[in-house]
Short mmCIF file of C-alpha atoms in Angstrom, two decimals:
data_model
loop_
_atom_site.label_atom_id
_atom_site.label_comp_id
_atom_site.label_asym_id
_atom_site.label_seq_id
_atom_site.Cartn_x
_atom_site.Cartn_y
_atom_site.Cartn_z
CA MET A 1 15.03 26.17 18.00
CA ILE A 2 17.27 26.85 15.01
CA GLN A 3 19.28 23.76 15.98
CA LEU A 4 16.07 21.69 16.01
CA ASP A 5 15.21 22.97 12.53
CA ILE A 6 18.63 21.91 11.25
CA ILE A 7 18.19 18.45 12.81
CA SER A 8 14.78 18.13 11.16
CA HIS A 9 16.13 18.98 7.71
CA GLN A 10 19.13 16.66 8.10
CA LEU A 11 16.82 13.90 9.31
CA THR A 12 14.81 14.20 6.11
CA ILE A 13 17.90 13.96 3.92
CA ILE A 14 19.56 11.03 5.70
CA ILE A 15 16.49 8.87 6.42
CA GLY A 16 14.87 9.86 3.12
CA ILE A 17 17.85 8.66 1.08
CA ILE A 18 18.02 5.40 3.05
CA MET A 19 14.29 4.84 2.50
CA PHE A 20 14.69 5.62 -1.20
CA ILE A 21 17.44 3.00 -1.66
CA PHE A 22 15.70 0.24 0.30
CA GLY A 23 12.29 1.08 -1.18
CA LEU A 24 13.62 1.04 -4.73
CA ILE A 25 15.33 -2.34 -4.33
CA GLY A 26 12.42 -3.85 -2.42
CA ASN A 27 9.68 -2.86 -4.86
CA ILE A 28 11.68 -3.97 -7.90
CA LEU A 29 12.04 -7.41 -6.27
CA ASN A 30 8.33 -7.34 -5.37
CA ILE A 31 7.39 -6.72 -8.99
CA CYS A 32 9.65 -9.53 -10.23
CA ILE A 33 8.23 -12.05 -7.75
CA PHE A 34 4.55 -11.13 -8.02
CA THR A 35 4.80 -11.04 -11.82
CA ASN A 36 5.94 -14.65 -11.81
CA TRP A 37 3.44 -15.68 -9.16
CA SER A 38 0.52 -14.20 -11.09
CA ARG A 39 1.28 -15.72 -14.52
CA SER A 40 -1.68 -17.88 -15.41
CA ARG A 41 -1.50 -19.95 -12.25
CA ARG A 42 -4.76 -21.78 -11.84
CA THR A 43 -6.21 -24.22 -9.44
CA THR A 44 -9.52 -25.99 -9.00
CA ILE A 45 -12.02 -25.37 -6.26
CA ASN A 46 -13.91 -28.40 -4.90
CA ASN A 47 -12.79 -30.49 -7.90
CA ASN A 48 -14.97 -28.69 -10.42
CA ASN A 49 -13.95 -26.99 -13.65
CA ASN A 50 -14.18 -23.43 -12.42
CA ASN A 51 -10.71 -21.98 -12.75
CA ARG A 52 -9.46 -19.54 -10.14
CA THR A 53 -6.29 -17.51 -10.07
CA ASN A 54 -4.10 -16.25 -7.34
CA ASN A 55 -5.85 -12.91 -7.08
CA SER A 56 -3.71 -11.78 -4.16
CA SER A 57 -0.59 -11.86 -6.36
CA LEU A 58 -2.25 -9.67 -8.99
CA TYR A 59 -3.39 -7.14 -6.40
CA LEU A 60 0.03 -7.08 -4.71
CA LEU A 61 1.74 -6.71 -8.09
CA VAL A 62 -0.26 -3.55 -8.85
CA SER A 63 0.33 -2.32 -5.30
CA SER A 64 4.10 -2.79 -5.75
CA ILE A 65 4.08 -0.89 -9.05
CA ALA A 66 2.22 2.00 -7.39
CA ASN A 67 4.68 1.91 -4.49
CA LEU A 68 7.63 2.02 -6.89
CA ILE A 69 6.22 5.15 -8.54
CA LEU A 70 5.85 6.74 -5.10
CA ILE A 71 9.44 5.91 -4.23
CA ILE A 72 10.87 7.18 -7.54
CA TYR A 73 8.83 10.38 -7.85
CA ALA A 74 7.19 11.49 -4.59
CA LEU A 75 9.90 10.60 -2.07
CA PRO A 76 12.83 12.45 -3.76
CA THR A 77 10.72 15.58 -4.10
CA ARG A 78 9.81 15.32 -0.40
CA ILE A 79 13.55 15.19 0.39
CA LEU A 80 13.99 18.20 -1.89
CA PHE A 81 11.28 20.20 -0.10
CA ASP A 82 11.88 19.32 3.56
CA GLY A 83 15.56 18.42 3.44
CA TYR A 84 17.07 21.00 1.09
CA GLN A 85 14.25 23.56 1.64
CA TYR A 86 13.69 24.00 -2.08
CA GLN A 87 11.16 26.67 -2.96
CA VAL A 88 8.86 25.98 -5.90
CA THR A 89 8.55 28.59 -8.64
CA GLN A 90 5.91 29.15 -11.29
CA ARG A 91 8.23 27.51 -13.79
CA ASP A 92 8.18 24.10 -12.06
CA VAL A 93 4.79 24.34 -10.32
CA PHE A 94 3.28 21.64 -12.55
CA ILE A 95 6.00 19.04 -11.98
CA LEU A 96 6.60 19.71 -8.28
CA CYS A 97 3.08 20.64 -7.15
CA LYS A 98 0.20 19.80 -9.46
CA PHE A 99 1.38 16.55 -11.05
CA ARG A 100 3.36 15.48 -7.97
CA TYR A 101 0.37 15.53 -5.64
CA TYR A 102 -1.80 13.91 -8.29
CA VAL A 103 0.64 11.02 -8.68
CA MET A 104 1.38 10.78 -4.96
CA HIS A 105 -2.21 10.50 -3.76
CA THR A 106 -3.43 8.42 -6.70
CA CYS A 107 -0.65 5.84 -6.34
CA ASP A 108 -0.94 5.84 -2.57
CA ILE A 109 -4.67 5.12 -2.62
CA ILE A 110 -4.28 2.55 -5.43
CA SER A 111 -1.63 0.76 -3.37
CA LEU A 112 -3.71 0.74 -0.19
CA THR A 113 -6.86 -0.30 -2.07
CA CYS A 114 -5.08 -3.22 -3.74
CA VAL A 115 -3.67 -4.40 -0.42
CA CYS A 116 -7.16 -4.19 1.05
CA MET A 117 -8.54 -6.20 -1.90
CA ALA A 118 -5.78 -8.80 -1.44
CA THR A 119 -6.75 -9.04 2.23
CA PHE A 120 -10.43 -9.41 1.35
CA ASP A 121 -9.57 -12.08 -1.22
CA ARG A 122 -7.61 -14.01 1.45
CA TYR A 123 -10.67 -13.78 3.69
CA LEU A 124 -12.90 -15.25 0.98
CA ILE A 125 -10.50 -18.06 0.04
CA SER A 126 -9.86 -19.09 3.64
CA SER A 127 -13.56 -19.10 4.53
CA ARG A 128 -15.27 -22.37 5.54
CA ASN A 129 -18.36 -21.19 3.70
CA VAL A 130 -18.45 -22.53 0.13
CA ARG A 131 -20.46 -19.57 -1.15
CA LEU A 132 -17.92 -17.11 0.22
CA ARG A 133 -15.05 -19.02 -1.37
CA HIS A 134 -16.80 -18.93 -4.74
CA MET A 135 -17.11 -15.14 -4.45
CA SER A 136 -13.38 -14.93 -5.18
CA THR A 137 -13.28 -13.68 -8.75
CA THR A 138 -11.66 -15.22 -11.82
CA ARG A 139 -8.44 -13.88 -13.30
CA GLN A 140 -10.32 -11.73 -15.82
CA GLY A 141 -12.64 -10.49 -13.10
CA THR A 142 -9.69 -9.49 -10.95
CA LYS A 143 -8.08 -7.62 -13.85
CA PHE A 144 -11.35 -5.76 -14.43
CA ILE A 145 -11.56 -4.78 -10.74
CA ILE A 146 -7.97 -3.51 -10.83
CA PHE A 147 -8.68 -1.50 -13.99
CA LEU A 148 -11.79 -0.04 -12.36
CA ILE A 149 -9.82 0.93 -9.22
CA ILE A 150 -7.13 2.70 -11.27
CA PHE A 151 -9.68 4.44 -13.53
CA ILE A 152 -11.94 5.72 -10.73
CA LEU A 153 -9.13 6.85 -8.45
CA GLY A 154 -7.31 8.49 -11.37
CA LEU A 155 -10.41 10.51 -12.22
CA HIS A 156 -11.07 11.37 -8.59
CA SER A 157 -7.60 12.91 -8.21
CA ILE A 158 -7.80 15.21 -11.26
CA PRO A 159 -8.92 18.27 -9.19
CA LEU A 160 -5.51 18.11 -7.47
CA ILE A 161 -3.94 19.17 -10.77
CA ILE A 162 -6.44 22.00 -11.09
CA TYR A 163 -6.37 23.45 -7.58
CA TYR A 164 -2.78 22.92 -6.43
CA ASN A 165 -0.62 26.01 -6.91
CA VAL A 166 2.47 27.69 -5.47
CA SER A 167 2.37 30.26 -2.67
CA THR A 168 4.44 33.42 -2.40
CA THR A 169 6.82 31.54 -0.08
CA GLY A 170 7.44 28.79 -2.65
CA GLN A 171 5.19 26.17 -1.02
CA CYS A 172 2.64 23.92 -2.71
CA ILE A 173 -0.81 24.98 -1.54
CA ILE A 174 -4.51 24.76 -2.38
CA TYR A 175 -6.10 28.22 -2.28
CA PHE A 176 -9.69 27.09 -2.91
CA SER A 177 -10.89 26.64 0.68
CA ILE A 178 -13.84 24.35 -0.11
CA TYR A 179 -11.73 21.83 -2.01
CA LEU A 180 -8.94 22.18 0.59
CA SER A 181 -11.34 20.94 3.27
CA TYR A 182 -12.51 18.11 1.01
CA TYR A 183 -8.88 17.21 0.24
CA ARG A 184 -7.92 17.01 3.89
CA TYR A 185 -10.98 15.03 4.91
CA THR A 186 -10.96 12.56 2.01
CA PHE A 187 -7.36 12.06 0.87
CA GLN A 188 -5.48 12.67 4.09
CA ILE A 189 -7.86 11.50 6.82
CA PHE A 190 -10.27 8.95 5.32
CA PHE A 191 -8.48 7.43 2.30
CA HIS A 192 -5.02 7.34 3.89
CA GLY A 193 -6.16 6.90 7.47
CA ILE A 194 -9.47 5.68 8.78
CA ILE A 195 -10.71 3.47 5.91
CA PRO A 196 -7.57 1.36 5.25
CA ILE A 197 -6.82 0.91 8.96
CA ILE A 198 -10.33 -0.32 9.78
CA PHE A 199 -10.73 -2.45 6.65
CA PHE A 200 -7.29 -4.00 6.77
CA SER A 201 -7.36 -4.70 10.51
CA LEU A 202 -10.86 -6.20 10.38
CA PHE A 203 -10.30 -8.64 7.52
CA SER A 204 -6.81 -9.57 8.69
CA PHE A 205 -8.33 -10.52 12.04
CA LEU A 206 -11.19 -12.45 10.41
CA THR A 207 -8.82 -14.34 8.10
CA PHE A 208 -6.50 -15.20 10.98
CA LYS A 209 -9.47 -16.37 13.05
CA GLN A 210 -10.74 -18.62 10.23
CA LEU A 211 -7.35 -20.24 9.71
CA LYS A 212 -6.93 -20.72 13.45
CA THR A 213 -10.30 -22.51 13.53
CA LEU A 214 -9.25 -24.79 10.69
CA THR A 215 -5.98 -25.62 12.44
CA THR A 216 -7.84 -26.36 15.69
CA LYS A 217 -10.12 -28.78 13.85
CA LYS A 218 -7.02 -30.48 12.39
CA THR A 219 -8.24 -30.23 8.83
CA THR A 220 -5.90 -32.18 6.57
CA ASN A 221 -4.92 -29.74 3.86
CA ASN A 222 -1.46 -29.00 2.53
CA ASN A 223 -2.34 -25.41 1.74
CA ILE A 224 -3.12 -24.31 5.31
CA ASN A 225 0.55 -23.71 6.14
CA ILE A 226 0.85 -21.39 3.13
CA ASP A 227 -2.31 -19.56 4.12
CA LYS A 228 -1.02 -19.14 7.68
CA GLN A 229 2.11 -17.54 6.24
CA LEU A 230 -0.01 -15.16 4.18
CA SER A 231 -2.15 -14.29 7.19
CA ARG A 232 0.95 -13.53 9.20
CA MET A 233 2.18 -11.38 6.33
CA LEU A 234 -1.08 -9.42 6.25
CA PHE A 235 -0.98 -8.96 10.01
CA LEU A 236 2.53 -7.48 9.83
CA MET A 237 1.44 -5.32 6.89
CA SER A 238 -1.30 -3.88 9.09
CA ILE A 239 1.38 -2.64 11.47
CA THR A 240 3.26 -0.82 8.71
CA ILE A 241 0.01 0.67 7.41
CA VAL A 242 -0.87 1.94 10.89
CA LEU A 243 2.60 3.50 11.17
CA SER A 244 2.14 5.04 7.75
CA CYS A 245 -1.38 6.36 8.26
CA ILE A 246 -1.81 7.61 11.81
CA PRO A 247 0.85 10.39 12.07
CA TYR A 248 0.01 11.75 8.62
CA SER A 249 -3.70 11.83 9.48
CA VAL A 250 -3.03 13.44 12.87
CA GLU A 251 -1.03 16.20 11.19
CA SER A 252 -3.87 16.76 8.72
CA ILE A 253 -6.40 16.99 11.55
CA TYR A 254 -4.15 19.49 13.33
CA TYR A 255 -3.99 21.79 10.33
CA LEU A 256 -7.71 21.33 9.75
CA ILE A 257 -8.71 22.29 13.29
CA PHE A 258 -5.97 24.24 15.02
CA ALA A 259 -3.86 26.00 12.43
CA ASP A 260 -4.00 27.82 9.12
CA SER A 261 -2.00 26.15 6.35
CA SER A 262 -0.17 29.40 5.64
CA GLN A 263 0.87 29.86 9.27
CA LYS A 264 4.60 29.71 9.96
CA GLN A 265 5.55 26.41 11.54
CA THR A 266 7.27 26.23 14.91
CA SER A 267 10.31 23.98 15.26
CA TYR A 268 8.33 21.27 17.04
CA ILE A 269 5.56 21.31 14.45
CA LEU A 270 8.19 21.15 11.71
CA LEU A 271 9.79 18.12 13.37
CA PHE A 272 6.44 16.35 13.62
CA HIS A 273 5.75 17.24 9.98
CA ILE A 274 9.10 15.68 8.99
CA ILE A 275 8.37 12.49 10.95
CA SER A 276 4.82 12.12 9.62
CA SER A 277 5.97 12.81 6.06
CA LEU A 278 8.65 10.11 6.27
CA LEU A 279 6.26 7.65 7.92
CA PHE A 280 3.88 8.26 5.01
CA TYR A 281 6.31 6.15 2.96
CA THR A 282 6.57 3.34 5.53
CA ASN A 283 4.19 1.07 3.63
CA PRO A 284 5.78 1.57 0.16
CA VAL A 285 9.30 1.13 1.54
CA CYS A 286 8.72 -1.74 3.99
CA SER A 287 6.29 -3.96 2.05
CA PHE A 288 9.03 -6.15 0.52
CA TYR A 289 10.73 -6.67 3.88
CA VAL A 290 7.44 -7.59 5.54
CA TYR A 291 6.77 -10.16 2.81
CA TYR A 292 10.33 -11.47 3.13
CA ILE A 293 10.20 -11.89 6.90
CA SER A 294 6.76 -13.49 7.07
CA THR A 295 6.62 -15.83 4.05
CA SER A 296 9.13 -18.63 3.38
CA ASN A 297 8.03 -19.04 -0.26
CA PHE A 298 8.71 -15.34 -0.82
CA ARG A 299 12.19 -15.72 0.67
CA SER A 300 12.86 -18.66 -1.60
CA GLN A 301 11.86 -16.72 -4.72
CA THR A 302 13.91 -13.72 -3.61
CA ARG A 303 17.03 -15.84 -3.29
CA LYS A 304 16.44 -17.27 -6.78
CA ILE A 305 16.22 -13.78 -8.26
CA ILE A 306 19.33 -12.53 -6.44
CA LEU A 307 21.30 -15.64 -7.41
CA CYS A 308 19.95 -15.41 -11.00
CA LYS A 309 18.35 -18.84 -10.87
CA LYS A 310 15.73 -19.22 -13.57
CA ASP A 311 13.63 -22.07 -12.17
CA PHE A 312 10.49 -20.02 -11.62
CA ASN A 313 8.35 -22.70 -13.16
CA HIS A 314 7.36 -24.37 -9.91
CA PHE A 315 4.49 -21.98 -9.45
CA MET A 316 2.21 -24.46 -7.82
CA ASN A 317 4.65 -24.88 -4.94
CA ASN A 318 4.50 -21.18 -4.23
CA GLN A 319 0.88 -20.55 -5.12
CA ILE A 320 -1.48 -19.09 -2.58
CA ARG A 321 -4.18 -21.66 -3.05
CA PRO A 322 -7.77 -21.62 -1.86
CA ILE A 323 -8.57 -23.90 1.03
CA THR A 324 -10.65 -26.97 0.21
CA ILE A 325 -12.54 -28.18 3.23
CA SER A 326 -14.46 -31.37 3.85
CA ASN A 327 -18.23 -31.20 3.94
CA ASN A 328 -18.45 -31.54 7.73
CA LEU A 329 -16.70 -28.17 8.10
CA GLN A 330 -18.76 -26.31 5.53
CA GLN A 331 -21.48 -23.95 6.59
#
């Protein structure tokens, strides 16, 4: 069992450092690309004067920034705790417990929420129903929604700073049992598990189904190929989110039902804790590589950044445009 413990700690260090490097590079590239894609790019819906923006790029930009914060702050401290078995003291309880968990859960939920909003926006834009397509907000409306998401989730996480403390064994822990139950149900099970999985899977499926219908009807539109790429991207993202959410939620349910949080972990439970903790960062680390694999326009922009080419002005060629459909397809 001691050998298994050593393997678990070494696994955290090796895989954690690899994830840190790839996650750091990937999210920096994400931010560069989505920043350019979201700069005042406008198109016209149904040939009227109502301007729309690429809302998905704005949502994914904010998601990438939140992911970068997770990679820079939360992941190294996880390596410190589980890999090097660092014990927190009262001197660093704020940085390593209170503020860490506040930042980790706030950024995680912001990232997942923005991806969900990007998925919902793709559903609206790809809809054959004109009224649904017009529900996609303007650029200012999208910015307001993003601000509201950050503000509400930031406020909601403040009790983490209040109730998180350090135990006698140097572990971060919540002593207030009522809030501990709320924390496990809301942050760990619902916000990071059930809600994003259901929402993301549902609207990814609906968007894919709508685009498949349009392709079957042979609608002549140059933007359908781009939308198919984005739908494929969202489908692959759902896989990474499932990998990220399920083990972490299962561990939370285990501690909620079968074990006390202060109970000494067995070697097998420790190994599962290490795996679920690393998989928690699957979405922040892998998002860039999912985008790169699934979207040719994203690959093109990535190559331009790496090769230091400055022709980012062809936004309309890379824009995720709303689908304009002839009247015989509208409902």
